[in-house]
Amino acid sequence: MCDEYELFEYLESEYRMERRNKRRRLRQINDPFELEDREFINEYRLSPDLVRDLCEELEPNLKTRPKRSNDLSIETKVLTAVYLYAHGSYQKPTGKAQSIAQQTVSSVLSEVTAALNNLEIRNKYIKFPQNTAERNTNKLRFYEKFGIPGVIGCIDCSHIAIVRPNEHEERYYCRKNYHSLNVQLICNADMDIISVDASHPGANHDSFIWNNHPLRSHLENLSASEAIWLLGDSGYPLRKTMMTPILEAAPESPEAHYTKLHVKARNTIERTIGVLKARFRCLLVHRVLHYQPQIAGYITNACIILHNICNAAGLSIPDLSAEENQQEALMQPPVVPYEDPVGRQNRELQVGTATRRDLVARLWALHQTH
């Protein structure tokens, strides 16, 4: 009986070893780096050279290189996570694509996502202008492209669907009747994302997130010595550092001209969000991130870092189908115009109104001279 048991244990051990070796051989045979560049980018969004560079950069924050023949390489870990971000495919298809056991994919995703969220990595790739020269560069790009001075970035929020959280689920239930994160994004004129806050639940309004964000006070301090503002939609409060459109402006008026330029420039953030989600489809509402809020936020940050890397390299942008675009638009809550409290003096609104009035006059004067 003992001999039979030992034989069974031996055969079981051999079977497990053979399965691991088979997966290893499959990974070696199906080496993604053997793909043509165009096919590789279609699968992983980044080019082969960018993936190699990323692996080298993340290596200090990932577990050590494989010691056993069946251990996963850093390259395989990174490719597995990036494939999931890109396609929104979860354990079964991702494991199949990389010849990795399904149960391994979750730990790989967690490891790579944590590495990308290392503070040094995040600050390198998601960078708000830090000094006067950097801010002026941003402003100049907006002025060259859209003719509006003083613009440091465009702001908006986008909902990322998640599974029902284990705690405080009501805070994550958005106005479109699903659980989500409401992610605040700021982009520059070239569709690089220069700020992200993926920590807020879906029930929070865009204006609430901005009013409680540290960048708000930072811009207010800067505005004492320079003209600087974000472009936001009507869901944001009009302030000295937040220019919003003028709804129902009279046709052919200075206000209509301002709003026309504003809408065209602010559309940059909407296009940026569209490109981000086309590249990394795990962020599309109908895909639903199957993770708790904090991890879903980290995955969002990771995708934004990769988006900025793709942008810097000028890589192609995959297309969303008409159906996917329509579905995404329908599942994003509509803009609710911000209304300041009535019946009390609002110094911030008064200063914002005066700043916008001066900007309207300046743009109209430039328009009249051309």
mmCIF file of C-alpha atoms in Angstrom, residues 112-277:
data_model
loop_
_atom_site.group_PDB
_atom_site.id
_atom_site.type_symbol
_atom_site.label_atom_id
_atom_site.label_comp_id
_atom_site.label_asym_id
_atom_site.label_seq_id
_atom_site.Cartn_x
_atom_site.Cartn_y
_atom_site.Cartn_z
ATOM 1 C CA VAL A 112 3.518 44.680 -12.271
ATOM 2 C CA THR A 113 0.766 47.151 -11.334
ATOM 3 C CA ALA A 114 2.462 47.820 -7.987
ATOM 4 C CA ALA A 115 5.800 48.359 -9.748
ATOM 5 C CA LEU A 116 4.261 50.884 -12.145
ATOM 6 C CA ASN A 117 2.712 52.700 -9.168
ATOM 7 C CA ASN A 118 6.083 53.146 -7.516
ATOM 8 C CA LEU A 119 6.233 56.857 -6.644
ATOM 9 C CA GLU A 120 9.434 57.439 -8.615
ATOM 10 C CA ILE A 121 7.913 55.839 -11.734
ATOM 11 C CA ARG A 122 4.642 57.757 -11.395
ATOM 12 C CA ASN A 123 6.382 61.096 -10.904
ATOM 13 C CA LYS A 124 8.572 60.470 -13.945
ATOM 14 C CA TYR A 125 5.727 59.737 -16.361
ATOM 15 C CA ILE A 126 2.794 61.701 -14.908
ATOM 16 C CA LYS A 127 4.281 65.110 -14.371
ATOM 17 C CA PHE A 128 2.513 68.395 -13.759
ATOM 18 C CA PRO A 129 4.671 71.389 -14.836
ATOM 19 C CA GLN A 130 6.997 72.110 -11.930
ATOM 20 C CA ASN A 131 8.517 75.502 -12.763
ATOM 21 C CA THR A 132 7.927 78.661 -14.766
ATOM 22 C CA ALA A 133 9.724 77.350 -17.855
ATOM 23 C CA GLU A 134 7.671 74.134 -17.934
ATOM 24 C CA ARG A 135 4.422 76.025 -17.374
ATOM 25 C CA ASN A 136 5.260 78.485 -20.144
ATOM 26 C CA THR A 137 5.970 75.584 -22.509
ATOM 27 C CA ASN A 138 2.508 74.165 -21.801
ATOM 28 C CA LYS A 139 0.853 77.564 -22.241
ATOM 29 C CA LEU A 140 2.670 78.210 -25.501
ATOM 30 C CA ARG A 141 1.566 74.864 -26.968
ATOM 31 C CA PHE A 142 -2.074 75.629 -26.155
ATOM 32 C CA TYR A 143 -1.764 79.130 -27.601
ATOM 33 C CA GLU A 144 -0.132 77.866 -30.791
ATOM 34 C CA LYS A 145 -2.793 75.210 -31.318
ATOM 35 C CA PHE A 146 -5.942 76.952 -30.080
ATOM 36 C CA GLY A 147 -5.235 80.663 -29.714
ATOM 37 C CA ILE A 148 -6.025 80.939 -25.994
ATOM 38 C CA PRO A 149 -3.336 82.333 -23.682
ATOM 39 C CA GLY A 150 -2.646 81.201 -20.123
ATOM 40 C CA VAL A 151 -3.904 77.616 -20.464
ATOM 41 C CA ILE A 152 -1.909 75.114 -18.402
ATOM 42 C CA GLY A 153 -4.200 72.147 -19.137
ATOM 43 C CA CYS A 154 -7.702 70.809 -19.745
ATOM 44 C CA ILE A 155 -9.586 68.978 -17.006
ATOM 45 C CA ASP A 156 -12.392 66.432 -16.945
ATOM 46 C CA CYS A 157 -13.454 63.278 -15.149
ATOM 47 C CA SER A 158 -14.232 59.854 -16.559
ATOM 48 C CA HIS A 159 -15.957 56.929 -14.901
ATOM 49 C CA ILE A 160 -14.152 53.571 -14.735
ATOM 50 C CA ALA A 161 -16.547 50.710 -13.958
ATOM 51 C CA ILE A 162 -15.627 48.337 -11.121
ATOM 52 C CA VAL A 163 -17.278 45.359 -9.449
ATOM 53 C CA ARG A 164 -19.380 46.057 -6.384
ATOM 54 C CA PRO A 165 -16.976 47.013 -3.567
ATOM 55 C CA ASN A 166 -16.947 45.087 -0.301
ATOM 56 C CA GLU A 167 -17.192 48.297 1.744
ATOM 57 C CA HIS A 168 -19.205 51.535 1.314
ATOM 58 C CA GLU A 169 -20.644 50.302 -1.962
ATOM 59 C CA GLU A 170 -23.185 53.162 -2.031
ATOM 60 C CA ARG A 171 -20.357 55.691 -2.428
ATOM 61 C CA TYR A 172 -19.310 54.028 -5.680
ATOM 62 C CA TYR A 173 -22.779 53.824 -7.230
ATOM 63 C CA CYS A 174 -22.823 56.488 -9.936
ATOM 64 C CA ARG A 175 -25.738 58.290 -11.620
ATOM 65 C CA LYS A 176 -25.703 55.767 -14.478
ATOM 66 C CA ASN A 177 -26.514 52.959 -12.031
ATOM 67 C CA TYR A 178 -23.240 51.058 -11.854
ATOM 68 C CA HIS A 179 -20.282 51.018 -9.479
ATOM 69 C CA SER A 180 -17.349 53.121 -10.576
ATOM 70 C CA LEU A 181 -14.372 55.286 -9.822
ATOM 71 C CA ASN A 182 -14.732 58.903 -10.939
ATOM 72 C CA VAL A 183 -11.224 59.611 -12.211
ATOM 73 C CA GLN A 184 -10.023 63.198 -12.563
ATOM 74 C CA LEU A 185 -7.621 63.781 -15.470
ATOM 75 C CA ILE A 186 -5.696 66.835 -16.677
ATOM 76 C CA CYS A 187 -3.943 66.830 -20.050
ATOM 77 C CA ASN A 188 -1.670 69.150 -21.979
ATOM 78 C CA ALA A 189 -2.137 70.279 -25.575
ATOM 79 C CA ASP A 190 -0.425 67.135 -26.889
ATOM 80 C CA MET A 191 -2.767 64.737 -25.036
ATOM 81 C CA ASP A 192 -0.199 63.768 -22.410
ATOM 82 C CA ILE A 193 -1.884 63.228 -19.047
ATOM 83 C CA ILE A 194 -0.131 65.489 -16.545
ATOM 84 C CA SER A 195 -2.287 64.755 -13.505
ATOM 85 C CA VAL A 196 -4.569 61.914 -12.405
ATOM 86 C CA ASP A 197 -6.610 61.274 -9.287
ATOM 87 C CA ALA A 198 -8.160 57.803 -9.323
ATOM 88 C CA SER A 199 -9.066 57.720 -5.623
ATOM 89 C CA HIS A 200 -12.646 59.028 -5.713
ATOM 90 C CA PRO A 201 -15.836 56.919 -5.731
ATOM 91 C CA GLY A 202 -18.321 57.216 -8.572
ATOM 92 C CA ALA A 203 -20.942 59.077 -6.528
ATOM 93 C CA ASN A 204 -18.624 62.093 -6.165
ATOM 94 C CA HIS A 205 -19.236 64.973 -8.577
ATOM 95 C CA ASP A 206 -16.435 66.329 -10.787
ATOM 96 C CA SER A 207 -16.526 69.711 -9.029
ATOM 97 C CA PHE A 208 -16.244 68.079 -5.584
ATOM 98 C CA ILE A 209 -13.112 66.209 -6.654
ATOM 99 C CA TRP A 210 -11.501 69.382 -8.012
ATOM 100 C CA ASN A 211 -12.495 71.530 -5.032
ATOM 101 C CA ASN A 212 -10.730 69.068 -2.727
ATOM 102 C CA HIS A 213 -7.646 68.515 -4.892
ATOM 103 C CA PRO A 214 -4.264 70.002 -3.841
ATOM 104 C CA LEU A 215 -3.623 71.342 -7.347
ATOM 105 C CA ARG A 216 -6.462 73.802 -6.858
ATOM 106 C CA SER A 217 -4.680 75.718 -4.100
ATOM 107 C CA HIS A 218 -1.369 75.335 -5.953
ATOM 108 C CA LEU A 219 -2.798 77.097 -9.029
ATOM 109 C CA GLU A 220 -4.412 79.769 -6.867
ATOM 110 C CA ASN A 221 -1.024 80.553 -5.341
ATOM 111 C CA LEU A 222 0.603 80.703 -8.779
ATOM 112 C CA SER A 223 -2.142 82.988 -10.102
ATOM 113 C CA ALA A 224 -0.944 85.767 -7.814
ATOM 114 C CA SER A 225 2.068 86.241 -10.107
ATOM 115 C CA GLU A 226 1.063 84.794 -13.505
ATOM 116 C CA ALA A 227 -1.941 84.285 -15.750
ATOM 117 C CA ILE A 228 -2.741 80.583 -15.407
ATOM 118 C CA TRP A 229 -5.912 78.552 -15.731
ATOM 119 C CA LEU A 230 -7.408 75.225 -16.628
ATOM 120 C CA LEU A 231 -10.215 74.785 -19.146
ATOM 121 C CA GLY A 232 -13.193 72.929 -17.703
ATOM 122 C CA ASP A 233 -16.750 72.250 -18.831
ATOM 123 C CA SER A 234 -19.828 73.794 -17.217
ATOM 124 C CA GLY A 235 -19.719 71.175 -14.460
ATOM 125 C CA TYR A 236 -16.828 73.073 -12.866
ATOM 126 C CA PRO A 237 -17.054 76.331 -10.898
ATOM 127 C CA LEU A 238 -15.894 79.469 -12.720
ATOM 128 C CA ARG A 239 -12.816 80.674 -10.867
ATOM 129 C CA LYS A 240 -9.679 82.709 -11.493
ATOM 130 C CA THR A 241 -7.834 79.485 -12.379
ATOM 131 C CA MET A 242 -10.781 77.618 -13.977
ATOM 132 C CA MET A 243 -12.219 79.003 -17.209
ATOM 133 C CA THR A 244 -15.614 77.575 -18.184
ATOM 134 C CA PRO A 245 -17.754 78.108 -21.312
ATOM 135 C CA ILE A 246 -20.417 80.813 -21.485
ATOM 136 C CA LEU A 247 -23.666 78.965 -22.025
ATOM 137 C CA GLU A 248 -26.240 80.551 -24.352
ATOM 138 C CA ALA A 249 -23.848 83.265 -25.553
ATOM 139 C CA ALA A 250 -25.393 85.518 -28.220
ATOM 140 C CA PRO A 251 -24.335 84.539 -31.770
ATOM 141 C CA GLU A 252 -21.397 86.505 -33.246
ATOM 142 C CA SER A 253 -20.706 88.079 -29.859
ATOM 143 C CA PRO A 254 -17.336 88.246 -28.046
ATOM 144 C CA GLU A 255 -18.708 85.674 -25.596
ATOM 145 C CA ALA A 256 -19.620 83.300 -28.444
ATOM 146 C CA HIS A 257 -16.139 83.683 -29.940
ATOM 147 C CA TYR A 258 -14.548 82.901 -26.564
ATOM 148 C CA THR A 259 -16.767 79.857 -26.086
ATOM 149 C CA LYS A 260 -16.000 78.571 -29.576
ATOM 150 C CA LEU A 261 -12.252 78.662 -28.850
ATOM 151 C CA HIS A 262 -12.797 77.249 -25.367
ATOM 152 C CA VAL A 263 -14.832 74.278 -26.587
ATOM 153 C CA LYS A 264 -12.328 73.460 -29.322
ATOM 154 C CA ALA A 265 -9.380 73.570 -26.916
ATOM 155 C CA ARG A 266 -11.145 71.760 -24.075
ATOM 156 C CA ASN A 267 -12.057 68.958 -26.460
ATOM 157 C CA THR A 268 -8.411 67.912 -26.069
ATOM 158 C CA ILE A 269 -9.207 66.207 -22.754
ATOM 159 C CA GLU A 270 -12.159 64.340 -24.273
ATOM 160 C CA ARG A 271 -9.944 63.100 -27.107
ATOM 161 C CA THR A 272 -7.238 62.186 -24.590
ATOM 162 C CA ILE A 273 -9.671 60.053 -22.598
ATOM 163 C CA GLY A 274 -10.839 58.427 -25.834
ATOM 164 C CA VAL A 275 -7.259 57.572 -26.837
ATOM 165 C CA LEU A 276 -6.450 56.270 -23.349
ATOM 166 C CA LYS A 277 -9.421 53.914 -23.381
#
